[in-house]
Coordinates of C-alpha atoms and ligand atoms in Angstrom, one line a residue:
X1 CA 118.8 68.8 132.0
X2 CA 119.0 68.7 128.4
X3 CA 121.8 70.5 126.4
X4 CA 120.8 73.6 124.4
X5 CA 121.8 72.1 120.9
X6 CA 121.6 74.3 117.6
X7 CA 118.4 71.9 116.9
X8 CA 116.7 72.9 120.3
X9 CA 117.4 76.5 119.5
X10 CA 116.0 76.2 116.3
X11 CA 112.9 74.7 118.1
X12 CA 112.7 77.5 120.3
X13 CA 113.0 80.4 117.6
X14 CA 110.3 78.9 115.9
X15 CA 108.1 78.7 119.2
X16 CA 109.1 82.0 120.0
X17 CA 107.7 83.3 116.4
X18 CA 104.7 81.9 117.1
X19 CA 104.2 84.0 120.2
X20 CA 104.9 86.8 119.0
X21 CA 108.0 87.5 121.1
X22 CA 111.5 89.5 119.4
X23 CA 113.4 85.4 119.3
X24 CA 112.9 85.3 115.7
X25 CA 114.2 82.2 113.8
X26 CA 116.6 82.2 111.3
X27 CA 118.2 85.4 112.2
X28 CA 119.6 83.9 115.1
X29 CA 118.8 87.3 116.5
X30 CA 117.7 87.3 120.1
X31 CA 116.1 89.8 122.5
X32 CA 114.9 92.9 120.6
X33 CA 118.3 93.0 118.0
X34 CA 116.0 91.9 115.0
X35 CA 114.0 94.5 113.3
X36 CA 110.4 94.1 113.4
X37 CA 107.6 95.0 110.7
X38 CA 104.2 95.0 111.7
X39 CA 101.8 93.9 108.5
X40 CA 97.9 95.0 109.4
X41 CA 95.8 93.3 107.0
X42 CA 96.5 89.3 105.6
X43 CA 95.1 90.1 102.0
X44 CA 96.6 89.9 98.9
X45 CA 98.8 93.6 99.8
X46 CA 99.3 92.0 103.4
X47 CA 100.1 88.7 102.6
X48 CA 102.4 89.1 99.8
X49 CA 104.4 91.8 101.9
X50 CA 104.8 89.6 104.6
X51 CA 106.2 86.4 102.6
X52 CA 108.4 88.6 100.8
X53 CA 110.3 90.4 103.6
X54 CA 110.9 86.9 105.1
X55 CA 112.2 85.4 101.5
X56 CA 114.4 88.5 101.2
X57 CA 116.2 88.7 104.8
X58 CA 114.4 85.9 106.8
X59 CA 116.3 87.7 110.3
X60 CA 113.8 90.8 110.1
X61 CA 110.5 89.3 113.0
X62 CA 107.4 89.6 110.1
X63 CA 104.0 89.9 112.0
X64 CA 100.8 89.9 110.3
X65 CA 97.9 90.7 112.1
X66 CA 94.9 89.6 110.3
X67 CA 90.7 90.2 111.3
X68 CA 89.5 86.6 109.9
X69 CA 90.7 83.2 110.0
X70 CA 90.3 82.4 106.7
X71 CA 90.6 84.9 103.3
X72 CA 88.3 84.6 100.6
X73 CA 90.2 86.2 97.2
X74 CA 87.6 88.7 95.6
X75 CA 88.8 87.3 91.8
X76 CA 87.1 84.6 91.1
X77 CA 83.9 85.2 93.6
X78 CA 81.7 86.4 90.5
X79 CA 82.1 82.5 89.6
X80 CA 80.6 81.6 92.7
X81 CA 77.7 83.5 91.9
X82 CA 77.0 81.8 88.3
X83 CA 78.0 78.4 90.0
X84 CA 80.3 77.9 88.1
X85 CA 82.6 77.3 91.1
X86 CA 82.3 76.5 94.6
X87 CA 83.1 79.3 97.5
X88 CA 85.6 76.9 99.0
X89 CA 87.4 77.3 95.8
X90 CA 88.5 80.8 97.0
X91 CA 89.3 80.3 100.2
X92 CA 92.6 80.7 101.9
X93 CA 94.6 79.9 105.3
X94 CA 97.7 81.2 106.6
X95 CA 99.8 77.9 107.2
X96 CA 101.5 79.1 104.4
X97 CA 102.5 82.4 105.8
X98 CA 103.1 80.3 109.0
X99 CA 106.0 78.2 107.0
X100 CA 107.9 81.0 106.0
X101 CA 108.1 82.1 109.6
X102 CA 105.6 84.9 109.4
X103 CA 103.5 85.2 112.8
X104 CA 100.2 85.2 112.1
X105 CA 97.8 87.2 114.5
X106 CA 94.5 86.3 113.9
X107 CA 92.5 90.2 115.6
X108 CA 91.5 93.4 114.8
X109 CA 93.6 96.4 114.7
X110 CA 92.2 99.4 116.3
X111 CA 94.8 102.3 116.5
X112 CA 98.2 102.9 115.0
X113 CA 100.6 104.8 117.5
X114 CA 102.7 106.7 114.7
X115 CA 105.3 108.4 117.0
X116 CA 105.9 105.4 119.6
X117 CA 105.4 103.1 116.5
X118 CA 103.1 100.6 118.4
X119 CA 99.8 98.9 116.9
X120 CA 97.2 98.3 118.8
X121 CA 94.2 95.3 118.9
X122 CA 91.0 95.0 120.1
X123 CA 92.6 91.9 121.5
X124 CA 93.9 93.8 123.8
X125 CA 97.8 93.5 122.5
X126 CA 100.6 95.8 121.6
X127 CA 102.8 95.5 118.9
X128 CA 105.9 97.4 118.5
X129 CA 107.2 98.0 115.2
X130 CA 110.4 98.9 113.4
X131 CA 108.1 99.5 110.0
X132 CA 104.7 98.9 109.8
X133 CA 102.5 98.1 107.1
X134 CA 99.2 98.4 106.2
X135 CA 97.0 96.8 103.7
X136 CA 93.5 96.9 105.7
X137 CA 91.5 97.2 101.9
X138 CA 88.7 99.3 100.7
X139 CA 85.7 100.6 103.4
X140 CA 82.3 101.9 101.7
X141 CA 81.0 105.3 102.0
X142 CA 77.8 104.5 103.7
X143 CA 76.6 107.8 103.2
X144 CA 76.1 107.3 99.8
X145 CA 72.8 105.9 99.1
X146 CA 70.2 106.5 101.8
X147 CA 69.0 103.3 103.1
X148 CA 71.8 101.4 102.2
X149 CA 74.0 100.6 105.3
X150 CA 76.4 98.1 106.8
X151 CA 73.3 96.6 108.3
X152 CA 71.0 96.5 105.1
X153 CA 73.9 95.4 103.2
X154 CA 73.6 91.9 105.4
X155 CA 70.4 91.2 103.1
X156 CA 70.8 93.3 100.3
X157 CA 74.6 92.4 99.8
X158 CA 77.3 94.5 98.0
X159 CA 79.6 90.7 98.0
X160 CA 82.3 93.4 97.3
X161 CA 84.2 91.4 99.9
X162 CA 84.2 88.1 99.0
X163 CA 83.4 85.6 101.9
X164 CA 79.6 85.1 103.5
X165 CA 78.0 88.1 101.5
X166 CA 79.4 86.2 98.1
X167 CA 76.7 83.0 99.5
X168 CA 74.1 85.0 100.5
X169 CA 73.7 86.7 96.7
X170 CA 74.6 83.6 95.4
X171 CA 71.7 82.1 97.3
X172 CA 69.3 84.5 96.1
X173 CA 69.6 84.2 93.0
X174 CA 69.7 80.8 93.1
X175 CA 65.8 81.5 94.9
X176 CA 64.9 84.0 92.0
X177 CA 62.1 83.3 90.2
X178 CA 62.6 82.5 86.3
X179 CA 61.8 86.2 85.1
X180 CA 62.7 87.8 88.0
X181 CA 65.1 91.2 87.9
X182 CA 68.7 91.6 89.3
X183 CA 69.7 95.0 89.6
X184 CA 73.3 96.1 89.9
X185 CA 74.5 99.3 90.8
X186 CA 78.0 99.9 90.3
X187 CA 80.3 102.4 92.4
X188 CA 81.5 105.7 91.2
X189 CA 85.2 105.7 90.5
X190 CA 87.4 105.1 92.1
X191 CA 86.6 101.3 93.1
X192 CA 88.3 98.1 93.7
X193 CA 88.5 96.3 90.5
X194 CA 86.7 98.3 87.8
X195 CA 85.8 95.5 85.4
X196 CA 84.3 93.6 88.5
X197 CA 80.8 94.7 88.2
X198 CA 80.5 93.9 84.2
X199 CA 82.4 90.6 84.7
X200 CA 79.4 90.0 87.4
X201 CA 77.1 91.0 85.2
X202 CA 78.1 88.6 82.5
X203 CA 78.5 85.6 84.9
X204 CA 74.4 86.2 86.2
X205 CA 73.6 86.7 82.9
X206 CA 75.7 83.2 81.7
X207 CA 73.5 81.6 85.0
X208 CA 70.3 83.3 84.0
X209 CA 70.7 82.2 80.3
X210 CA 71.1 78.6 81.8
X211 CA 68.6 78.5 84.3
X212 CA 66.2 81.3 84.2
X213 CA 66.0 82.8 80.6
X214 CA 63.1 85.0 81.3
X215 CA 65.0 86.8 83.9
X216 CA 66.7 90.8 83.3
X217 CA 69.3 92.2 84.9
X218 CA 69.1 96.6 85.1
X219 CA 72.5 98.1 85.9
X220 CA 72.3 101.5 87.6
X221 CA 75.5 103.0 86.6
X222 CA 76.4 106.6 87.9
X223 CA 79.3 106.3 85.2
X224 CA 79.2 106.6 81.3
X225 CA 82.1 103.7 80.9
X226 CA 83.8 101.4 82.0
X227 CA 87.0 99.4 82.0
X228 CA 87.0 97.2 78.9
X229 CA 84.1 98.8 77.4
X230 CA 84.3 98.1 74.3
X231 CA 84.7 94.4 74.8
X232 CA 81.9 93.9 77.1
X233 CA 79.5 95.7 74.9
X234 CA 80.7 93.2 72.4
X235 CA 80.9 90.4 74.9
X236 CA 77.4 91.0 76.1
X237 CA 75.8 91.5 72.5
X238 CA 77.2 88.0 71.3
X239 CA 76.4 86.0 74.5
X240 CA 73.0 87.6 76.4
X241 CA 71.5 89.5 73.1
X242 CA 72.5 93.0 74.3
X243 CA 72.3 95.6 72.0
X244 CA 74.9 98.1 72.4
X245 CA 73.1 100.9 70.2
X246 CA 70.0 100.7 72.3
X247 CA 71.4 99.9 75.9
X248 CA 68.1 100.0 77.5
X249 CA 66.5 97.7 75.1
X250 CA 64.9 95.1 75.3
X251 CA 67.8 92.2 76.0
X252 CA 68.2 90.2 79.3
X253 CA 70.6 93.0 80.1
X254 CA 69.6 97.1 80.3
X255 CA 72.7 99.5 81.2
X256 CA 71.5 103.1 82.1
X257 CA 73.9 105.0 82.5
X258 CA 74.2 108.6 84.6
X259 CA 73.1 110.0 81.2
X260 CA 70.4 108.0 80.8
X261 CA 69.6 108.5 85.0
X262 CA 71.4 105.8 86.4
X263 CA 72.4 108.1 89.7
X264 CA 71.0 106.2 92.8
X265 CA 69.7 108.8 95.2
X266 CA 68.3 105.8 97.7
X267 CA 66.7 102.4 98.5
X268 CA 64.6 100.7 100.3
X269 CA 65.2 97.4 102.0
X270 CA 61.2 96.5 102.9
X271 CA 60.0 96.8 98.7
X272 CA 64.1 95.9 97.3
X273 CA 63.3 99.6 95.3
X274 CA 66.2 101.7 93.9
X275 CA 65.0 105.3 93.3
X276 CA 67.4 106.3 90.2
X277 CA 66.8 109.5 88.5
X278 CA 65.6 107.9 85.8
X279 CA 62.9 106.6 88.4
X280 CA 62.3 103.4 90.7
X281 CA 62.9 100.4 90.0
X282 CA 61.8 97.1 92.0
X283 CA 64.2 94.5 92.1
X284 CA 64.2 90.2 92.9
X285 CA 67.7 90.4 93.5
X286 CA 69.6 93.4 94.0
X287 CA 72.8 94.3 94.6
X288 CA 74.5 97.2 95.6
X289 CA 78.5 98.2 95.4
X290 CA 78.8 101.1 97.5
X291 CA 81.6 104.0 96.5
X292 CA 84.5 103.4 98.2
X293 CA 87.4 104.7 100.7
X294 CA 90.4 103.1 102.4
X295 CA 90.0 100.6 105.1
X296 CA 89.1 101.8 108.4
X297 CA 91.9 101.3 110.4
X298 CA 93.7 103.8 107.5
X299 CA 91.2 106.9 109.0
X300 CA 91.6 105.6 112.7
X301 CA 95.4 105.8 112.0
X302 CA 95.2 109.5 110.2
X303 CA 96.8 108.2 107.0
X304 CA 94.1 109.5 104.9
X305 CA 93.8 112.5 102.5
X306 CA 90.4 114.6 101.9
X307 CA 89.5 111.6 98.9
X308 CA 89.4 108.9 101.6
X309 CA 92.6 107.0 100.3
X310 CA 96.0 107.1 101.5
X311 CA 98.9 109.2 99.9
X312 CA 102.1 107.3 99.4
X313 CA 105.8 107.8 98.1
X314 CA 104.9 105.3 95.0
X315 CA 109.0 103.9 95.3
X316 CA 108.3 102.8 98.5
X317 CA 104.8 102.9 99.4
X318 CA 105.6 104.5 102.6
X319 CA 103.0 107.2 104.0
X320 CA 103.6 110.9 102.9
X321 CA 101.8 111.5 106.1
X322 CA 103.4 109.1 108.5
X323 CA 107.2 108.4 108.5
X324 CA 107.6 104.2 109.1
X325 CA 104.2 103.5 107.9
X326 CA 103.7 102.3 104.6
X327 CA 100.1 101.7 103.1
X328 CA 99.9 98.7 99.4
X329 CA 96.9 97.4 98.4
X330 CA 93.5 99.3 97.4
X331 CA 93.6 101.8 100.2
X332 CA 96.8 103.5 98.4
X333 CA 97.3 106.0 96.1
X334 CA 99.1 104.5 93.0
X335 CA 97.4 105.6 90.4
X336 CA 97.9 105.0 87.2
X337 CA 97.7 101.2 88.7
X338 CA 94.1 100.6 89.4
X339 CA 92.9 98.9 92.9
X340 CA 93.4 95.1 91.9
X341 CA 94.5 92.6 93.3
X342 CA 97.5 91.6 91.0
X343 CA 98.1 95.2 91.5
X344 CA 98.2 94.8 95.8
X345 CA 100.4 91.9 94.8
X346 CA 102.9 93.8 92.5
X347 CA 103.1 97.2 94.9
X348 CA 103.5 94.8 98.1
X349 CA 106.7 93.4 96.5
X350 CA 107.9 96.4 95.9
X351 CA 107.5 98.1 99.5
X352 CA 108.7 94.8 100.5
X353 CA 112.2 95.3 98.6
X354 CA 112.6 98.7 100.2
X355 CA 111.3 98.1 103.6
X356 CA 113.9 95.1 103.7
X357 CA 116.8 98.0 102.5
X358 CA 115.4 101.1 105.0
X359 CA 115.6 98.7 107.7
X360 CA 120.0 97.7 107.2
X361 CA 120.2 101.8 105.6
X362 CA 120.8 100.8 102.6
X363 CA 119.7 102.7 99.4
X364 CA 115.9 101.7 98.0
X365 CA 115.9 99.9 94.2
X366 CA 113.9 101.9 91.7
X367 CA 110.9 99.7 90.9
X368 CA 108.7 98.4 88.1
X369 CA 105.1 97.2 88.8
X370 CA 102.5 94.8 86.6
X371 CA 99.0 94.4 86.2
X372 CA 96.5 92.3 84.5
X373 CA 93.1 92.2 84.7
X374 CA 90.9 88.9 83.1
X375 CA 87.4 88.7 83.3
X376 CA 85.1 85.9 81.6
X377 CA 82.5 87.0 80.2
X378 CA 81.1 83.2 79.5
X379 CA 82.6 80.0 79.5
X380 CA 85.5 79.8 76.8
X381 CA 85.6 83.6 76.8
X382 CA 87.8 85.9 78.6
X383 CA 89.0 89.1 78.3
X384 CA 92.1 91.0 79.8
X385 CA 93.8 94.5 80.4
X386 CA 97.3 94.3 80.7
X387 CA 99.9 97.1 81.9
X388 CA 103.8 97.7 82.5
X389 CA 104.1 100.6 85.0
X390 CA 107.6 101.9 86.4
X391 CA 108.7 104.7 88.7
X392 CA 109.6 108.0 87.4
X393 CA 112.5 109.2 89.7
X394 CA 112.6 113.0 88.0
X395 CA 108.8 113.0 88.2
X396 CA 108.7 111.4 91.8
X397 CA 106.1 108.9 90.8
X398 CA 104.7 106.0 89.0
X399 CA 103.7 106.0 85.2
X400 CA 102.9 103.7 82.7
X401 CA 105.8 102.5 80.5
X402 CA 105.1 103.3 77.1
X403 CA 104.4 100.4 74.2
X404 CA 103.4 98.0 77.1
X405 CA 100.3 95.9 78.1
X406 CA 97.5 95.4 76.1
X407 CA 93.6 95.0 75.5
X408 CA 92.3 91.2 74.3
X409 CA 91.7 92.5 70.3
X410 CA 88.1 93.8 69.6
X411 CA 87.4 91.2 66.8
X412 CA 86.4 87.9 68.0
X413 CA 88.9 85.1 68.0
X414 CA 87.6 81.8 69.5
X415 CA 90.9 80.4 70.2
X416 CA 92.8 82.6 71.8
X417 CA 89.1 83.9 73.8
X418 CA 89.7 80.2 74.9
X419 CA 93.0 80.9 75.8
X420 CA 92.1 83.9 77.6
X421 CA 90.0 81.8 80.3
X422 CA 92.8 79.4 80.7
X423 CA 94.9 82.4 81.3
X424 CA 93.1 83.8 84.0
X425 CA 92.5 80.4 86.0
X426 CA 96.3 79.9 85.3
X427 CA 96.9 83.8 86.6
X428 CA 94.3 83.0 89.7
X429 CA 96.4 79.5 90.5
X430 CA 99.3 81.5 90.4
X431 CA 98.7 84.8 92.2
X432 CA 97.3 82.5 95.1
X433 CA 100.2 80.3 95.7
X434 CA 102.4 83.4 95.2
X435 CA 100.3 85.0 98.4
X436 CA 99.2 81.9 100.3
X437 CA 102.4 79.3 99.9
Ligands
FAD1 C1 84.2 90.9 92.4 C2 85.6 91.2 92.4 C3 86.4 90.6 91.4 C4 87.8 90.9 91.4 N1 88.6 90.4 90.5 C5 89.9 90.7 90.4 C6 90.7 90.2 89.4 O1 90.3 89.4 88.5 N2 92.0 90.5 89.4 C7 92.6 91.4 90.3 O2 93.8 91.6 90.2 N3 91.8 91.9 91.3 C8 90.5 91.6 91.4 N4 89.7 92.1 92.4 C9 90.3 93.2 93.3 C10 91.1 92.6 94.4 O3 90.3 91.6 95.1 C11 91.5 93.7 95.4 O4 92.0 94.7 94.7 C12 92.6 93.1 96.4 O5 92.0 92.2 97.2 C13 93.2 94.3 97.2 O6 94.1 93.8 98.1 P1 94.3 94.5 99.5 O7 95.4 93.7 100.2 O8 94.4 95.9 99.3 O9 92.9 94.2 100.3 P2 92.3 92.9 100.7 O10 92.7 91.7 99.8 O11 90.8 93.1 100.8 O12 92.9 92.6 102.1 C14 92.6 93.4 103.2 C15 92.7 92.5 104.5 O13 92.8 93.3 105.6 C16 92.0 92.8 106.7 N5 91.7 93.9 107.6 C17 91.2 95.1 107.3 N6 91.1 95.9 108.4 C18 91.8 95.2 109.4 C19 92.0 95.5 110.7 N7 91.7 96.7 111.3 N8 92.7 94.6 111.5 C20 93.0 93.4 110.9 N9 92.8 93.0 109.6 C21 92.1 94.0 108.9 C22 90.8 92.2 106.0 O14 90.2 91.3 106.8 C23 91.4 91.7 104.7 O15 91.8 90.3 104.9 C24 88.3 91.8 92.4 C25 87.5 92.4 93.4 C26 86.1 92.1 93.4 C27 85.3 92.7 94.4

C-alpha cells in the first residue's frame, strides 16, 4: 500500500476537480468545506469569471459548464469573412481554464434551481452551487422577421455567433458571382456589438473591391445611426466610393436607413427576398442579424425583465431578481457599457472580485470597468471607441467617468489609422490569452 504523501494528495485534488466532486485542489479543502460557484456559459463573461475567482482565492471549487467544445470569439470573425484570416484563427479550447483548476463541463444547461441553488444539464447532472454565474450570451427574437428562423438562419446565416455560420457566409460569398448583391440587415438596438455590422460591411466591401468589383452590398437598417458613424461614413467614402450625402447612391455600398424604409417586415428563403418598406429586394448573399434577447437558459431560469435582458446590481452583477445568481456578459443590464466582448471581460472581473468577498462575508470593492471597441475598416485602417466607466455608489449604478475614452479623430491620419489595426490585433492577442490562458 502506498503512503498518502502531500504529492499523492495533490494528485488526487486535481483528479477530483476534474470530476467534478467538492475535493478541490489547492484549498486543501475536502468534502463539501470549499465554496462552490457554478459558471454557465465558457465565453468571454464565463471564461474570464472563472479564471479569475481561481487567481483570486484558488480554494473556492470553479465549475464551468460550457454547450461546445471549442469557442469561436465573435471579434475578429468579420475577418474570416473578407479572408483576411482563417476561422481557426478564432478558435479556442479550455485547457487553459483546465490549468488554473477550473472544471470544465462540456453540456447544456437546462434549468437553474434558484431556492435549492442547483443547476441542471441536459446531461442529466446536478450541480450545486454556493454562487452561480451566468454568462449564456445573446438569443434572437425569432419573431422578428417572418420567415426568418433558427432553421432558415442555417442557409441564410446571421454568423452573429461566430463558429459554423461564420464558414457558411464566408463560403457564399466566396460562390457570389462578380456583380452579385449582399444584403445586410442590422438589428434594432440593443445588440451585441454595435459597430459589428458596419465593420462587416467594410470587410465584404474590402473582399468585393479585391475580387468582385462589380458586386453591391444594400444594408437594411431599421436604425438612423450607428456606433462610430461618423467615421464609417468617412471610412466607407475613402475606401468603397460611398457617398455619405447620397446614401443610396450609386457606390458599391447603399445604406437605407428606417427613414429611407429600411424596416424589414419579412423574407423569403426560396427567392433570398427581403420585403423592406422601401420595397423588395433580391439578394446573392444575404445576411440577416436578428434583434436580440438574453441567452436562453436566462428566460428558463426567470432572470429576465419585460426587455428580454437581465437586471443586475451593476457592483456586483448579481441578479435583482435572484439572490446568488449573478448574470455578466451581453445578457446583462449594464448599460452605459454596451454588449462587447471587452465589456463581458471587464464586468466578469468585477463580479469575480465580489463573488470571491460574498463568499468569506467580507465587504464588496467598489469597481471601475473599461471598454474599447476597434473595428478595420480596410487593411491599415482601424477605428476605435474607447470608455472609462465606474460605479456610482449614491446613484446605485454604473456611469461613465467623465473626460475619459475617446473616438479615433475624424481627420484622416495614416499613421496612427495604421496604428489603430495593430492595436486591435494587439487588443484581440491580449483579450484571448486573458480569457483562454
Ligand atoms: C461580428 C462581431 C464582432 C464583434 N467584435 C467585437 C470586438 O471587436 N470587440 C468586442 O469587445 N466585442 C466584439 N463583439 C461582441 C462580443 O463577441 C460579445 O459581446 C461577447 O462574446 C459577449 O460575451 P458573453 O460571455 O456574454 O457571451 P458569449 O461570448 O457568446 O458566450 C456565451 C457562451 O455561453 C454558452 N452557452 C449559452 N447557453 C448555454 C447553456 N444553456 N449551457 C451551456 N452553455 C451555454 C455558449 O455556447 C457560449 O460559449 C463582436 C460580436 C460580433 C457578432
Amino acid at each position: 500500500m502506498s503512503k498518502f504523501t502531500r504529492r499523492n494528495f495533490l494528485k488526487a485534488g486535481v483528479a477530483a476537480a476534474a470530476a467534478g466532486t467538492s475535493l478541490s485542489y489547492g484549498s486543501f479543502a475536502i468534502g463539501g468545506s470549499s465554496k462552490k460557484v457554478v459558471i454557465v456559459g465558457g465565453g468571454i463573461g464565463g471564461a474570464t469569471a472563472a479564471k479569475y475567482i481561481r487567481m483570486m482565492d484558488s480554494s473556492v471549487d470553479v465549475t464551468v459548464i460550457e454547450a461546445n467544445k471549442n469557442y469561436y470569439t465573435c471579434f475578429m470573425s468579420n475577418e474570416v469573412l473578407s479572408g483576411e484570416r482563417t476561422l481557426d484563427s478564432i478558435k479556442f479550447g479550455y485547457s487553459g481554464l483546465s490549468k488554473h483548476g477550473v472544471n470544465v463541463v462540456n453540456d447544456v444547461v437546462t434549468g437553474i434551481d434558484a431556492d435549492k441553488r442547483v443547476v441542471k444539464t441536459a446531461g442529466g447532472d446536478s450541480f450545486s452551487y454556493d454562487r452561480c454565474i451566468v454568462a449564456p450570451g445573446v438569443d434572437f427574437k425569432w419573431d422578428a422577421i417572418e420567415g426568418y428562423d433558427a432553421k432558415i438562419a442555417e442557409n441564410t446565416p446571421h454568423a452573429w455567433k461566430a463558429g459554423p455560420q461564420t464558414a457558411t457566409l464566408r463560403s457564399q460569398l466566396e460562390a457570389m458571382k462578380d456583380g452579385g448583391s449582399f444584403i445586410v440587415v442590422p438589428p434594432t438596438n440593443p445588440f451585441r456589438c454595435p459597430p459589428g455590422p458596419y465593420e462587416r460591411v467594410a470587410q465584404v466591401a474590402h473582399y468585393f473591391t479585391k475580387h468582385k468589383p462589380k458586386s453591391s452590398i444594400i444594408i437594411l437598417d431599421p436604425k438612423k445611426k450607428f456606433s462610430k458613424f461618423g467615421l464609417f461614413n468617412a471610412g466607407w467614402a475613402k475606401h468603397y466610393g460611398y457617398d455619405p450625402k447620397n446614401p443610396t447612391g450609386d457606390g458599391m455600398i447603399k445604406w437605407i436607413n428606417n427613414e429611407a424604409g429600411g424596416i424589414v417586415e419579412s423574407y423569403d428563403a426560396a427567392t433570398k427576398t427581403v420585403s423592406a418598406d422601401a420595397g423588395n429586394f433580391k439578394g446573392d448573399v444575404v445576411n440577416i442579424i436578428p434583434p436580440q434577447k438574453a441567452g436562453k437558459i436566462a428566460f428558463a431560469a426567470g432572470l429576465t425583465n419585460d426587455k428580454g435582458w437581465c437586471p443586475v446590481n451593476g457592483k456586483t452583477f448579481e441578479s435583482t431578481i435572484h439572490k446568488n445568481i449573478h448574470v455578466v456578459g451581453d445578457s446583462s443590464v449594464a448599460a452605459p457599457m454596451p454588449k462587447s466582448g471587452y465589456a463581458a471581460n471587464s464586468e466578469a472581473k468585477v463580479c469575480a472580485a465580489a463573488v470571491v468577498a460574498l463568499l468569506k462575508g467580507g465587504s464588496v470593492p467598489t469597481p471601475a470597468y473599461v471598454n474599447t471597441c476597434y473595428s478595420i475598416i480596410a487593411p491599415g485602417d482601424g477605428i476605435s471607441v474607447a470608455m472609462v466607466y465606474k460605479y456610482d455608489e449614491a446613484a446605485g449604478k454604473i456611469i461613465k467617468v467623465k473626460g475619459s475614452g475617446g473616438l479615433t479623430p475624424g481627420k484622416f491620419d495614416p499613421v496612427l489609422r495604421e496604428r489603430e489595426v495593430e492595436y486591435a490585433y494587439s487588443w484581440f492577442n491580449n483579450i484571448t490569452s486573458d480569457v483562454f490562458n
